[in-house]
CSV table of C-alpha atoms and ligand atoms in Angstrom, one decimal:
chain,number,residue,atom,x,y,z
E,158,MET,CA,-7.0,-3.9,30.9
E,159,GLY,CA,-9.3,-5.4,28.2
E,160,LEU,CA,-12.8,-4.2,27.2
E,161,THR,CA,-14.5,-7.4,28.5
E,162,GLY,CA,-16.4,-8.0,31.5
E,163,ALA,CA,-16.4,-5.1,34.0
E,164,ASP,CA,-14.3,-2.9,31.8
E,165,ALA,CA,-16.7,-3.2,28.9
E,166,PRO,CA,-17.8,0.0,27.5
E,167,ALA,CA,-21.5,0.7,27.4
E,168,GLY,CA,-21.4,0.6,23.4
E,169,ALA,CA,-20.2,-3.0,23.5
E,170,GLY,CA,-23.4,-4.0,25.0
E,171,ALA,CA,-24.2,-5.4,28.5
E,172,ASP,CA,-23.8,-8.9,27.2
E,173,ALA,CA,-20.3,-8.2,25.7
E,174,ARG,CA,-19.4,-10.7,28.5
E,175,GLY,CA,-19.5,-14.4,28.7
E,176,GLU,CA,-19.9,-16.0,25.1
E,177,HIS,CA,-19.9,-12.6,23.5
E,178,ALA,CA,-16.8,-11.3,25.2
E,179,GLY,CA,-14.0,-10.0,23.3
E,180,THR,CA,-15.4,-8.4,20.1
E,181,VAL,CA,-14.2,-5.0,20.8
E,182,ALA,CA,-10.6,-4.3,20.8
E,183,ALA,CA,-8.7,-2.7,23.9
E,184,PRO,CA,-7.9,1.0,23.4
E,185,LEU,CA,-4.5,2.3,22.2
E,186,PRO,CA,-4.7,6.1,22.5
E,187,ALA,CA,-1.5,7.9,21.1
E,188,HIS,CA,0.6,10.2,23.1
E,189,ARG,CA,0.1,13.8,22.0
E,190,ALA,CA,2.5,16.7,21.6
E,191,PRO,CA,1.1,20.1,23.0
E,192,TRP,CA,0.5,21.4,19.4
E,193,GLU,CA,-1.8,18.6,18.8
E,194,GLU,CA,-3.6,19.0,22.1
E,195,GLN,CA,-4.1,22.7,21.1
E,196,VAL,CA,-5.3,22.0,17.5
E,197,LEU,CA,-7.7,19.2,18.6
E,198,GLY,CA,-9.0,21.6,21.4
E,199,ASP,CA,-9.5,24.6,18.9
E,200,PRO,CA,-13.2,24.8,18.2
E,201,ARG,CA,-12.7,25.9,14.6
E,202,LEU,CA,-9.4,25.4,13.2
E,203,LEU,CA,-9.6,21.7,11.9
E,204,GLY,CA,-13.1,22.3,10.6
E,205,ASP,CA,-11.9,25.3,8.7
E,206,ILE,CA,-8.9,23.5,7.1
E,207,ALA,CA,-11.0,20.6,6.2
E,208,PHE,CA,-13.6,22.9,4.6
E,209,ALA,CA,-10.8,24.7,2.6
E,210,ILE,CA,-9.1,21.5,1.5
E,211,GLY,CA,-12.3,19.7,0.7
E,212,GLY,CA,-10.8,16.4,1.1
E,213,PRO,CA,-8.3,14.4,3.3
E,214,PHE,CA,-5.1,16.3,4.3
E,215,HIS,CA,-1.9,15.8,6.4
E,216,MET,CA,-1.0,18.1,9.1
E,217,MET,CA,2.7,18.9,9.8
E,218,TYR,CA,4.4,20.7,12.6
E,219,PRO,CA,8.0,21.4,11.8
E,220,PRO,CA,9.0,22.8,15.1
E,221,ARG,CA,8.5,19.5,16.6
E,222,VAL,CA,11.1,18.0,14.0
E,223,VAL,CA,13.6,20.6,15.3
E,224,GLU,CA,13.0,19.5,18.8
E,225,ASN,CA,13.5,15.9,17.9
E,226,ILE,CA,16.7,16.7,16.1
E,227,ARG,CA,17.9,18.8,19.1
E,228,GLY,CA,17.3,15.6,21.2
E,229,PHE,CA,19.8,13.6,19.3
E,230,GLN,CA,22.2,16.5,19.2
E,231,ARG,CA,21.9,16.7,22.9
E,232,VAL,CA,23.1,13.1,23.5
E,233,PHE,CA,26.2,13.8,21.5
E,234,THR,CA,26.9,17.1,23.5
E,235,ASP,CA,26.2,15.3,26.9
E,236,THR,CA,28.6,12.4,26.1
E,237,GLY,CA,31.2,14.5,24.6
E,238,VAL,CA,31.1,12.5,21.4
E,239,SER,CA,31.5,14.2,17.9
E,240,GLY,CA,28.0,13.5,16.3
E,241,ALA,CA,26.2,14.1,12.9
E,242,VAL,CA,22.3,13.9,12.4
E,243,TYR,CA,21.4,12.9,8.9
E,244,TYR,CA,17.4,12.9,8.6
E,245,GLY,CA,16.5,9.5,6.6
E,246,LYS,CA,14.2,11.4,4.0
E,247,LYS,CA,12.3,8.5,2.7
E,248,ALA,CA,10.3,8.6,5.9
E,249,ASN,CA,8.5,11.7,4.8
E,250,LYS,CA,8.6,13.9,1.6
E,251,SER,CA,7.4,17.4,3.1
E,252,ALA,CA,9.6,20.3,2.2
E,253,CYS,CA,8.8,21.6,5.8
E,254,VAL,CA,10.7,18.7,7.1
E,255,ALA,CA,13.9,19.4,5.0
E,256,ARG,CA,13.6,23.0,5.8
E,257,ALA,CA,13.6,22.0,9.6
E,258,CYS,CA,16.7,20.0,9.1
E,259,ALA,CA,18.5,23.0,7.5
E,260,THR,CA,17.5,25.4,10.4
E,261,ALA,CA,18.4,22.8,13.0
E,262,ASP,CA,21.8,22.1,11.4
E,263,ALA,CA,21.0,18.4,10.5
E,264,GLY,CA,21.9,16.8,7.4
E,265,ILE,CA,19.9,14.7,5.2
E,266,ASP,CA,20.3,11.1,4.0
E,267,VAL,CA,18.9,11.0,0.4
E,268,SER,CA,18.7,8.0,-2.1
E,269,SER,CA,17.6,9.5,-5.4
E,270,THR,CA,18.1,12.7,-7.5
E,271,GLY,CA,14.7,13.7,-6.5
E,272,GLU,CA,15.4,13.7,-2.8
E,273,LEU,CA,18.9,15.3,-3.4
E,274,GLY,CA,17.3,18.2,-5.2
E,275,ALA,CA,14.5,18.5,-2.6
E,276,ALA,CA,17.0,18.7,0.1
E,277,LEU,CA,19.1,21.4,-1.6
E,278,ARG,CA,16.0,23.4,-2.4
E,279,GLN,CA,15.3,23.7,1.4
E,280,GLY,CA,18.8,25.0,2.2
E,281,VAL,CA,20.6,21.8,3.2
E,282,ARG,CA,24.0,22.1,1.7
E,283,GLY,CA,25.7,19.4,-0.3
E,284,VAL,CA,28.3,18.8,2.2
E,285,ASP,CA,25.6,18.1,4.7
E,286,LEU,CA,23.9,15.5,2.5
E,287,MET,CA,24.7,11.6,2.8
E,288,VAL,CA,23.8,9.7,-0.3
E,289,THR,CA,22.8,5.9,0.4
E,290,GLY,CA,21.1,3.4,-1.8
E,291,PRO,CA,22.5,0.4,-3.7
E,292,GLU,CA,24.2,0.8,-7.0
E,293,LYS,CA,23.3,4.4,-7.3
E,294,SER,CA,22.6,5.8,-10.9
E,295,ASP,CA,25.3,7.7,-12.7
E,296,GLU,CA,23.1,10.7,-12.5
E,297,LEU,CA,22.9,10.6,-8.7
E,298,HIS,CA,26.8,10.0,-8.6
E,299,TRP,CA,27.4,13.1,-10.7
E,300,LEU,CA,25.1,15.4,-8.7
E,301,ALA,CA,26.3,14.0,-5.4
E,302,ALA,CA,29.8,14.5,-6.5
E,303,ARG,CA,29.4,18.0,-7.9
E,304,HIS,CA,27.6,19.0,-4.5
E,305,GLY,CA,30.3,17.6,-2.3
E,306,CYS,CA,27.9,15.0,-0.7
E,307,LEU,CA,29.1,12.1,1.4
E,308,ILE,CA,28.5,9.1,-0.7
E,309,ALA,CA,27.9,5.6,1.0
E,310,VAL,CA,29.2,3.1,-1.6
E,311,ASP,CA,27.4,-0.2,-1.8
E,312,SER,CA,29.7,-2.5,-3.9
E,313,LEU,CA,33.0,-2.7,-5.5
E,314,GLY,CA,31.5,-2.1,-8.9
E,315,GLU,CA,29.8,1.1,-7.5
E,316,LEU,CA,33.1,2.3,-6.1
E,317,LYS,CA,34.7,1.7,-9.7
E,318,ARG,CA,32.0,3.6,-11.5
E,319,LEU,CA,32.2,6.6,-9.0
E,320,ALA,CA,35.9,6.7,-9.4
E,321,ALA,CA,35.6,6.8,-13.2
E,322,LEU,CA,33.7,10.2,-12.9
E,323,ASP,CA,37.1,11.6,-11.7
E,324,ILE,CA,35.5,14.2,-9.5
E,325,PRO,CA,37.0,14.4,-5.9
E,326,VAL,CA,34.3,12.7,-3.7
E,327,ARG,CA,34.2,11.8,0.1
E,328,ILE,CA,32.9,8.2,0.5
E,329,LEU,CA,31.9,5.8,3.3
E,330,LEU,CA,31.9,1.9,2.6
E,331,ARG,CA,28.5,0.3,3.3
E,332,VAL,CA,28.9,-2.8,5.6
E,333,LEU,CA,27.2,-6.1,5.2
E,334,PRO,CA,27.1,-7.3,9.0
E,335,ALA,CA,28.2,-10.9,9.5
E,336,ALA,CA,25.4,-13.3,9.3
E,337,SER,CA,23.1,-10.7,7.7
E,338,ALA,CA,20.9,-11.7,4.8
E,339,SER,CA,20.7,-8.0,3.8
E,340,ARG,CA,21.0,-7.2,-0.1
E,341,PHE,CA,22.9,-4.0,0.9
E,342,GLY,CA,26.5,-3.6,1.8
E,343,MET,CA,29.9,-5.5,1.3
E,344,PRO,CA,31.1,-8.5,3.4
E,345,ALA,CA,34.5,-8.3,5.1
E,346,ASP,CA,36.6,-9.5,2.2
E,347,GLU,CA,35.0,-7.1,-0.3
E,348,LEU,CA,35.4,-4.3,2.2
E,349,ASP,CA,39.2,-5.0,2.5
E,350,GLN,CA,39.3,-5.0,-1.3
E,351,ALA,CA,37.4,-1.7,-1.5
E,352,VAL,CA,39.7,0.0,1.2
E,353,THR,CA,42.6,-1.0,-0.9
E,354,ALA,CA,41.1,0.1,-4.2
E,355,ALA,CA,40.0,3.5,-2.7
E,356,ALA,CA,43.8,4.1,-2.0
E,357,GLU,CA,44.5,3.8,-5.7
E,358,TYR,CA,41.7,6.1,-7.0
E,359,PRO,CA,43.0,9.7,-6.7
E,360,ALA,CA,39.5,11.1,-6.7
E,361,ILE,CA,38.2,9.0,-3.9
E,362,SER,CA,38.6,10.0,-0.1
E,363,LEU,CA,37.6,7.2,2.3
E,364,HIS,CA,36.0,8.9,5.2
E,365,GLY,CA,34.8,5.7,7.0
E,366,PHE,CA,32.1,3.0,7.2
E,367,SER,CA,28.3,2.8,7.4
E,368,PHE,CA,25.6,0.2,8.3
E,369,HIS,CA,22.0,0.3,8.7
E,370,LEU,CA,20.3,-2.7,10.7
E,371,SER,CA,16.7,-4.0,10.6
E,372,GLY,CA,15.1,-4.1,14.1
E,373,TYR,CA,15.3,-1.5,17.0
E,374,ASP,CA,17.8,-3.0,19.3
E,375,PRO,CA,20.6,-0.8,20.5
E,376,ILE,CA,23.0,-3.6,21.4
E,377,PRO,CA,23.8,-4.9,17.8
E,378,ARG,CA,24.4,-1.5,16.7
E,379,ALA,CA,26.9,-0.7,19.5
E,380,GLU,CA,28.6,-4.0,19.0
E,381,LEU,CA,29.0,-3.4,15.2
E,382,ALA,CA,30.1,0.1,15.8
E,383,VAL,CA,33.0,-1.2,18.2
E,384,GLN,CA,34.1,-3.8,15.6
E,385,LEU,CA,34.1,-1.2,12.9
E,386,LEU,CA,36.4,1.0,15.0
E,387,ASP,CA,39.2,-1.5,14.3
E,388,ARG,CA,38.6,-1.0,10.6
E,389,LEU,CA,38.6,2.6,10.9
E,390,ARG,CA,42.1,2.3,12.7
E,391,ALA,CA,43.3,0.0,9.9
E,392,ALA,CA,42.1,2.3,7.2
E,393,ARG,CA,43.7,5.3,8.8
E,394,ALA,CA,47.1,3.3,9.0
E,395,GLN,CA,46.8,3.0,5.3
E,396,GLY,CA,46.5,6.7,5.0
E,397,HIS,CA,42.8,7.2,4.5
E,398,PRO,CA,41.2,10.1,6.4
E,399,ALA,CA,38.7,7.6,7.9
E,400,THR,CA,37.0,9.4,10.9
E,401,THR,CA,33.3,8.7,10.3
E,402,LEU,CA,31.2,5.7,11.5
E,403,SER,CA,27.5,5.9,10.4
E,404,ILE,CA,25.2,3.6,12.4
E,405,GLY,CA,22.1,4.3,10.1
E,406,GLY,CA,18.7,4.7,11.4
E,407,GLY,CA,16.1,2.4,13.2
E,408,PHE,CA,15.6,4.7,16.3
E,409,GLY,CA,12.3,3.5,17.9
E,410,VAL,CA,9.3,5.7,18.4
E,411,ASP,CA,7.0,5.6,21.4
E,412,TYR,CA,3.3,5.8,20.2
E,413,VAL,CA,1.3,4.5,23.2
E,414,ARG,CA,1.5,3.8,26.7
E,415,ALA,CA,3.2,0.6,27.9
E,416,GLU,CA,0.3,-0.6,29.8
E,417,HIS,CA,-2.0,-0.1,26.9
E,418,TRP,CA,0.4,-2.0,24.7
E,419,SER,CA,0.9,-4.8,26.9
E,420,ALA,CA,-3.0,-5.2,27.3
E,421,PHE,CA,-3.2,-5.3,23.4
E,422,ARG,CA,-0.4,-7.8,23.2
E,423,GLU,CA,-1.9,-10.1,25.8
E,424,GLN,CA,-5.4,-10.1,24.6
E,425,ALA,CA,-5.6,-9.4,20.9
E,426,SER,CA,-7.5,-12.1,18.8
E,427,ARG,CA,-9.1,-12.2,15.6
E,428,ARG,CA,-12.4,-11.6,17.2
E,429,TRP,CA,-11.2,-7.9,17.6
E,430,PHE,CA,-11.1,-7.5,13.8
E,431,HIS,CA,-13.5,-6.9,11.0
E,432,SER,CA,-14.0,-10.1,9.1
E,433,GLY,CA,-11.8,-12.0,11.4
E,434,LYS,CA,-8.6,-10.4,10.1
E,435,ALA,CA,-5.3,-11.5,11.5
E,436,PHE,CA,-1.9,-9.8,11.4
E,437,ALA,CA,1.4,-11.7,12.1
E,438,SER,CA,3.2,-8.7,13.4
E,439,TYR,CA,3.1,-5.3,14.4
E,440,TYR,CA,5.5,-2.3,14.9
E,441,PRO,CA,6.5,-2.1,18.6
E,442,TYR,CA,4.3,0.7,19.4
E,443,SER,CA,5.5,1.1,23.0
E,444,PHE,CA,9.1,1.8,22.9
E,445,PRO,CA,10.2,3.4,26.3
E,446,ALA,CA,13.7,4.2,25.4
E,447,ALA,CA,12.8,6.0,22.1
E,448,GLY,CA,14.7,8.1,19.7
E,449,PRO,CA,17.5,10.0,21.6
E,450,ALA,CA,17.3,7.6,24.6
E,451,MET,CA,18.1,4.7,22.3
E,452,LEU,CA,21.1,6.7,21.1
E,453,ALA,CA,22.2,7.2,24.4
E,454,ALA,CA,21.8,3.4,25.1
E,455,VAL,CA,24.0,2.7,22.0
E,456,LEU,CA,26.6,4.9,23.1
E,457,ASP,CA,26.3,3.6,26.7
E,458,HIS,CA,26.9,0.0,25.7
E,459,GLY,CA,30.5,-1.2,26.6
E,460,ASP,CA,32.7,1.6,26.2
E,461,LEU,CA,31.6,2.9,22.8
E,462,ALA,CA,31.4,6.5,23.8
E,463,ARG,CA,34.9,6.4,25.4
E,464,GLN,CA,36.4,4.8,22.3
E,465,LEU,CA,34.8,7.2,20.0
E,466,ARG,CA,36.1,10.2,21.9
E,467,GLN,CA,39.7,8.7,22.2
E,468,THR,CA,39.9,7.9,18.4
E,469,GLY,CA,38.3,11.2,17.3
E,470,THR,CA,35.7,9.5,15.4
E,471,THR,CA,32.5,11.2,14.5
E,472,LEU,CA,29.3,9.0,14.9
E,473,ALA,CA,26.7,9.7,12.3
E,474,VAL,CA,23.1,8.8,12.8
E,475,GLU,CA,20.4,8.5,10.1
E,476,PRO,CA,17.1,8.6,12.0
E,477,GLY,CA,13.9,8.9,9.7
E,478,ARG,CA,11.0,8.0,11.8
E,479,ALA,CA,12.4,9.3,15.1
E,480,LEU,CA,13.0,12.7,13.8
E,481,LEU,CA,9.2,12.8,12.8
E,482,ASP,CA,7.6,11.5,16.3
E,483,ARG,CA,4.5,13.6,17.0
E,484,ALA,CA,5.3,16.0,14.1
E,485,GLY,CA,2.2,15.2,12.1
E,486,SER,CA,-1.2,13.6,11.7
E,487,THR,CA,-3.8,12.6,9.0
E,488,VAL,CA,-7.3,14.0,8.8
E,489,PHE,CA,-10.2,12.3,7.0
E,490,ARG,CA,-13.9,13.3,6.9
E,491,VAL,CA,-16.5,10.6,7.4
E,492,GLN,CA,-18.5,10.2,4.4
E,493,GLY,CA,-21.1,7.8,5.9
E,494,HIS,CA,-21.6,5.0,8.2
E,495,LYS,CA,-23.4,1.7,8.5
E,496,THR,CA,-23.8,-1.0,11.1
E,497,ARG,CA,-22.5,-4.6,11.1
E,498,HIS,CA,-22.6,-7.4,13.8
E,499,GLU,CA,-20.2,-9.7,15.1
E,500,HIS,CA,-21.3,-12.5,17.5
E,501,GLY,CA,-24.6,-10.4,17.7
E,502,GLN,CA,-22.8,-7.4,18.8
E,503,PRO,CA,-23.4,-4.2,16.6
E,504,TYR,CA,-20.3,-2.3,15.5
E,505,ARG,CA,-20.0,0.8,13.2
E,506,VAL,CA,-18.2,0.8,9.7
E,507,LEU,CA,-17.2,4.3,8.9
E,508,THR,CA,-16.3,5.1,5.4
E,509,VAL,CA,-13.9,8.1,5.0
E,510,ASP,CA,-13.0,10.2,2.1
E,511,GLY,CA,-9.6,8.8,1.4
E,512,SER,CA,-7.7,5.6,1.3
E,513,SER,CA,-5.3,3.5,3.3
E,514,LEU,CA,-2.5,4.5,0.9
E,515,SER,CA,-2.2,7.4,3.3
E,516,LEU,CA,-1.6,4.9,6.1
E,517,SER,CA,1.3,2.7,4.9
E,518,GLU,CA,1.4,0.2,7.7
E,519,GLN,CA,-1.8,-1.2,6.1
E,520,TRP,CA,0.3,-2.2,3.0
E,521,PHE,CA,2.9,-4.0,5.0
E,522,ASP,CA,0.7,-6.9,6.2
E,523,SER,CA,0.1,-5.1,9.4
E,524,GLU,CA,-2.1,-2.4,10.8
E,525,TYR,CA,-1.6,1.1,12.1
E,526,LEU,CA,-2.7,0.6,15.7
E,527,PRO,CA,-2.7,4.1,17.4
E,528,ASP,CA,-6.4,5.1,17.9
E,529,PRO,CA,-7.8,7.6,15.5
E,530,VAL,CA,-9.4,10.7,17.2
E,531,LEU,CA,-13.1,11.5,16.4
E,532,TRP,CA,-13.5,15.3,16.0
E,533,PRO,CA,-15.3,17.2,17.3
E,534,THR,CA,-14.5,15.4,20.7
E,535,GLY,CA,-17.4,15.3,23.0
E,536,PRO,CA,-19.6,13.0,25.0
E,537,GLY,CA,-21.7,10.2,23.5
E,538,THR,CA,-22.1,6.5,23.5
E,539,PRO,CA,-18.9,4.5,23.2
E,540,THR,CA,-19.0,2.7,19.8
E,541,PRO,CA,-16.9,0.0,18.5
E,542,THR,CA,-15.7,1.1,15.1
E,543,VAL,CA,-13.8,0.0,12.0
E,544,VAL,CA,-12.8,2.4,9.2
E,545,GLY,CA,-12.9,1.8,5.5
E,546,ALA,CA,-11.7,3.8,2.5
E,547,ALA,CA,-13.7,5.5,-0.3
E,548,THR,CA,-12.6,2.8,-2.6
E,549,CYS,CA,-13.9,-0.2,-4.3
E,550,LEU,CA,-11.3,-2.7,-2.7
E,551,GLU,CA,-12.4,-5.0,-0.1
E,552,SER,CA,-9.0,-4.9,1.5
E,553,ASP,CA,-8.8,-1.1,1.5
E,554,MET,CA,-9.5,-0.5,5.5
E,555,LEU,CA,-7.7,2.1,7.4
E,556,SER,CA,-8.7,0.2,10.5
E,557,TRP,CA,-9.7,-3.5,10.8
E,558,ARG,CA,-9.7,-3.2,14.4
E,559,ARG,CA,-13.0,-2.6,16.2
E,560,ILE,CA,-11.8,0.5,17.9
E,561,PRO,CA,-13.7,1.7,21.1
E,562,LEU,CA,-14.3,5.3,19.9
E,563,PRO,CA,-15.9,7.4,22.6
E,564,ARG,CA,-19.1,8.1,20.5
E,565,ALA,CA,-20.7,7.1,17.2
E,566,GLY,CA,-19.1,8.7,14.3
E,567,GLU,CA,-21.5,10.6,12.0
E,568,THR,CA,-21.3,11.9,8.5
E,569,GLY,CA,-19.2,15.1,8.4
E,570,ASP,CA,-17.0,14.3,11.5
E,571,LEU,CA,-13.3,14.3,11.2
E,572,LEU,CA,-11.2,11.3,12.0
E,573,ILE,CA,-7.7,12.1,12.8
E,574,TYR,CA,-4.9,9.3,12.8
E,575,PRO,CA,-2.2,10.5,15.1
E,576,ASN,CA,1.6,10.5,14.6
E,577,THR,CA,1.5,9.6,10.9
E,578,ALA,CA,4.5,11.6,9.7
E,579,GLY,CA,7.0,8.8,10.1
E,580,TYR,CA,6.4,6.6,7.1
E,581,GLN,CA,2.5,6.4,7.3
E,582,MET,CA,1.4,9.4,5.3
E,583,ASP,CA,3.1,9.7,2.1
E,584,SER,CA,5.3,6.6,1.3
E,585,ASN,CA,2.6,4.7,-0.5
E,586,GLU,CA,0.3,7.4,-1.8
E,587,SER,CA,-0.9,7.2,-5.4
E,588,PRO,CA,-3.8,8.8,-7.3
E,589,PHE,CA,-5.5,5.2,-7.2
E,590,HIS,CA,-9.2,5.6,-8.2
E,591,GLU,CA,-8.2,9.1,-9.4
E,592,LEU,CA,-8.7,10.2,-5.9
E,593,PRO,CA,-6.5,13.4,-5.3
E,594,ILE,CA,-3.4,12.8,-3.1
E,595,PRO,CA,-4.0,14.5,0.0
E,596,PRO,CA,-2.0,18.0,0.4
E,597,LYS,CA,0.2,18.7,3.4
E,598,VAL,CA,-0.9,21.5,5.6
E,599,VAL,CA,1.9,23.1,7.7
E,600,LEU,CA,0.9,24.6,11.1
E,601,SER,CA,2.8,27.4,12.8
E,602,PRO,CA,2.3,29.3,16.0
E,603,ALA,CA,0.6,32.6,15.4
E,604,PRO,CA,0.2,35.7,17.7
E,605,GLY,CA,-2.8,35.1,20.0
E,606,ASP,CA,-1.8,31.6,21.4
E,607,ARG,CA,-3.2,29.9,18.1
E,608,TYR,CA,-2.2,28.4,15.0
E,609,ARG,CA,-2.0,29.4,11.3
E,610,TRP,CA,-1.8,27.1,8.5
E,611,ALA,CA,-0.4,27.1,5.0
E,612,LEU,CA,0.3,24.5,2.3
E,613,ASP,CA,3.5,22.7,2.3
E,614,HIS,CA,5.6,24.1,-0.7
E,615,SER,CA,8.0,21.8,-2.2
U,762,LIG,C1,15.6,3.8,5.9
U,762,LIG,C2,16.8,4.2,6.3
U,762,LIG,C3,17.1,5.0,7.3
U,762,LIG,C4,16.0,5.5,8.2
U,762,LIG,O1,15.5,4.5,8.9
U,762,LIG,P1,14.4,4.7,10.2
U,762,LIG,O2,14.1,3.3,10.7
U,762,LIG,O3,13.5,5.7,9.7
U,762,LIG,O4,15.3,5.5,11.3
U,762,LIG,C5,18.5,5.3,7.7
U,762,LIG,N1,19.5,4.8,6.9
U,762,LIG,C6,19.2,4.1,5.8
U,762,LIG,C7,20.4,3.7,4.9
U,762,LIG,C8,18.1,3.7,5.5
U,762,LIG,O5,17.8,3.0,4.4
């Protein structure tokens, strides 16, 4: 369904047909969790928070993170596979997410001393931390070893440096998949050498292997896991306590309905975008077997689940984005608006009080596509709208796409970008232009069927 011909909204103009057809993008409304429905429906809450903060802010709802963790844990329980969930921490810095992991018995995958300290501060114990990253610093090795973390070793050189600390440590060896161009991990011959070397270092205890694949396909993950079971058996035969296989992250998130996504994919053109902007690729915003369902698909492929059970192997997963699904949104205030034309058709340019640095997809040669919500919600004239930042960079746009908002945005309205907790809100933020970094507001259920809010404390 496109917004041309009979489907054109009134705001696109009656002659958004024929030669002027197609300057307004198809809608991509995001799925909403119940907490978001209630927050958007509350006549006061969002306006009150915006007034108190006085600038853009992120909202987080940690109970949703707990639910997402439980979804993964349930797949392990249902399949009888021993499993461990480690939250890929780089996807969101909030203390409330680390706290949710601690309360839900999930571990955290960290890659810096900052992330390690932040996880410990929220009550995730050292034994529940996985430490990944290439050629980790001596300081990170030291802290990880002292706290009893599981360390994913990336190279032979790193193994040697870690062994030289002479502190007993549990390690995994990071695997470079065959035919992969990744800069991480070790190819087969180096893995052989590392397994042998590990046996010679008294402080090193080899607990297994890990990998992290790009893309979101369950099949290559299942296939590589099956191959690595042979390596695990061989390592055990060499006397290592090799019982763990980590298949990394990359569990997809379902942001929008499949029919909306296919309409976008079939019809999208430069004419939908401010200044004729074009993007080469997008995140797969419709992902029907998302998160835990994708883990189920991995386990279901071949007889991976049976082999894991038979060999007493623990399967570790490191989901980042998938644990944050529908756990947060980002709120901007409209500072002003102007009108531009494309093929004679008017559209609105809203300027909001923040920057696309709080919407990271915009910095990866792509666009964050789930439609923002204009608040307060209410009737009006549907209006094609693009969204710019309060900075002096031509390229600093939060939405290049002419989104069919249900009414014209006015100064003082709020614009809520949905489902931003996974990688969007805080991975690229900087005090560019000396604009303050948006604070995170944590919502919690309160008596009287409402929500209260507090600032995230890290
Ligand atoms: C980034 C990363 C993850 C998390 O990836 P998601 O796509 O957010 O699930 C997990 N493990 C490793 C090693 C990573 O680098």
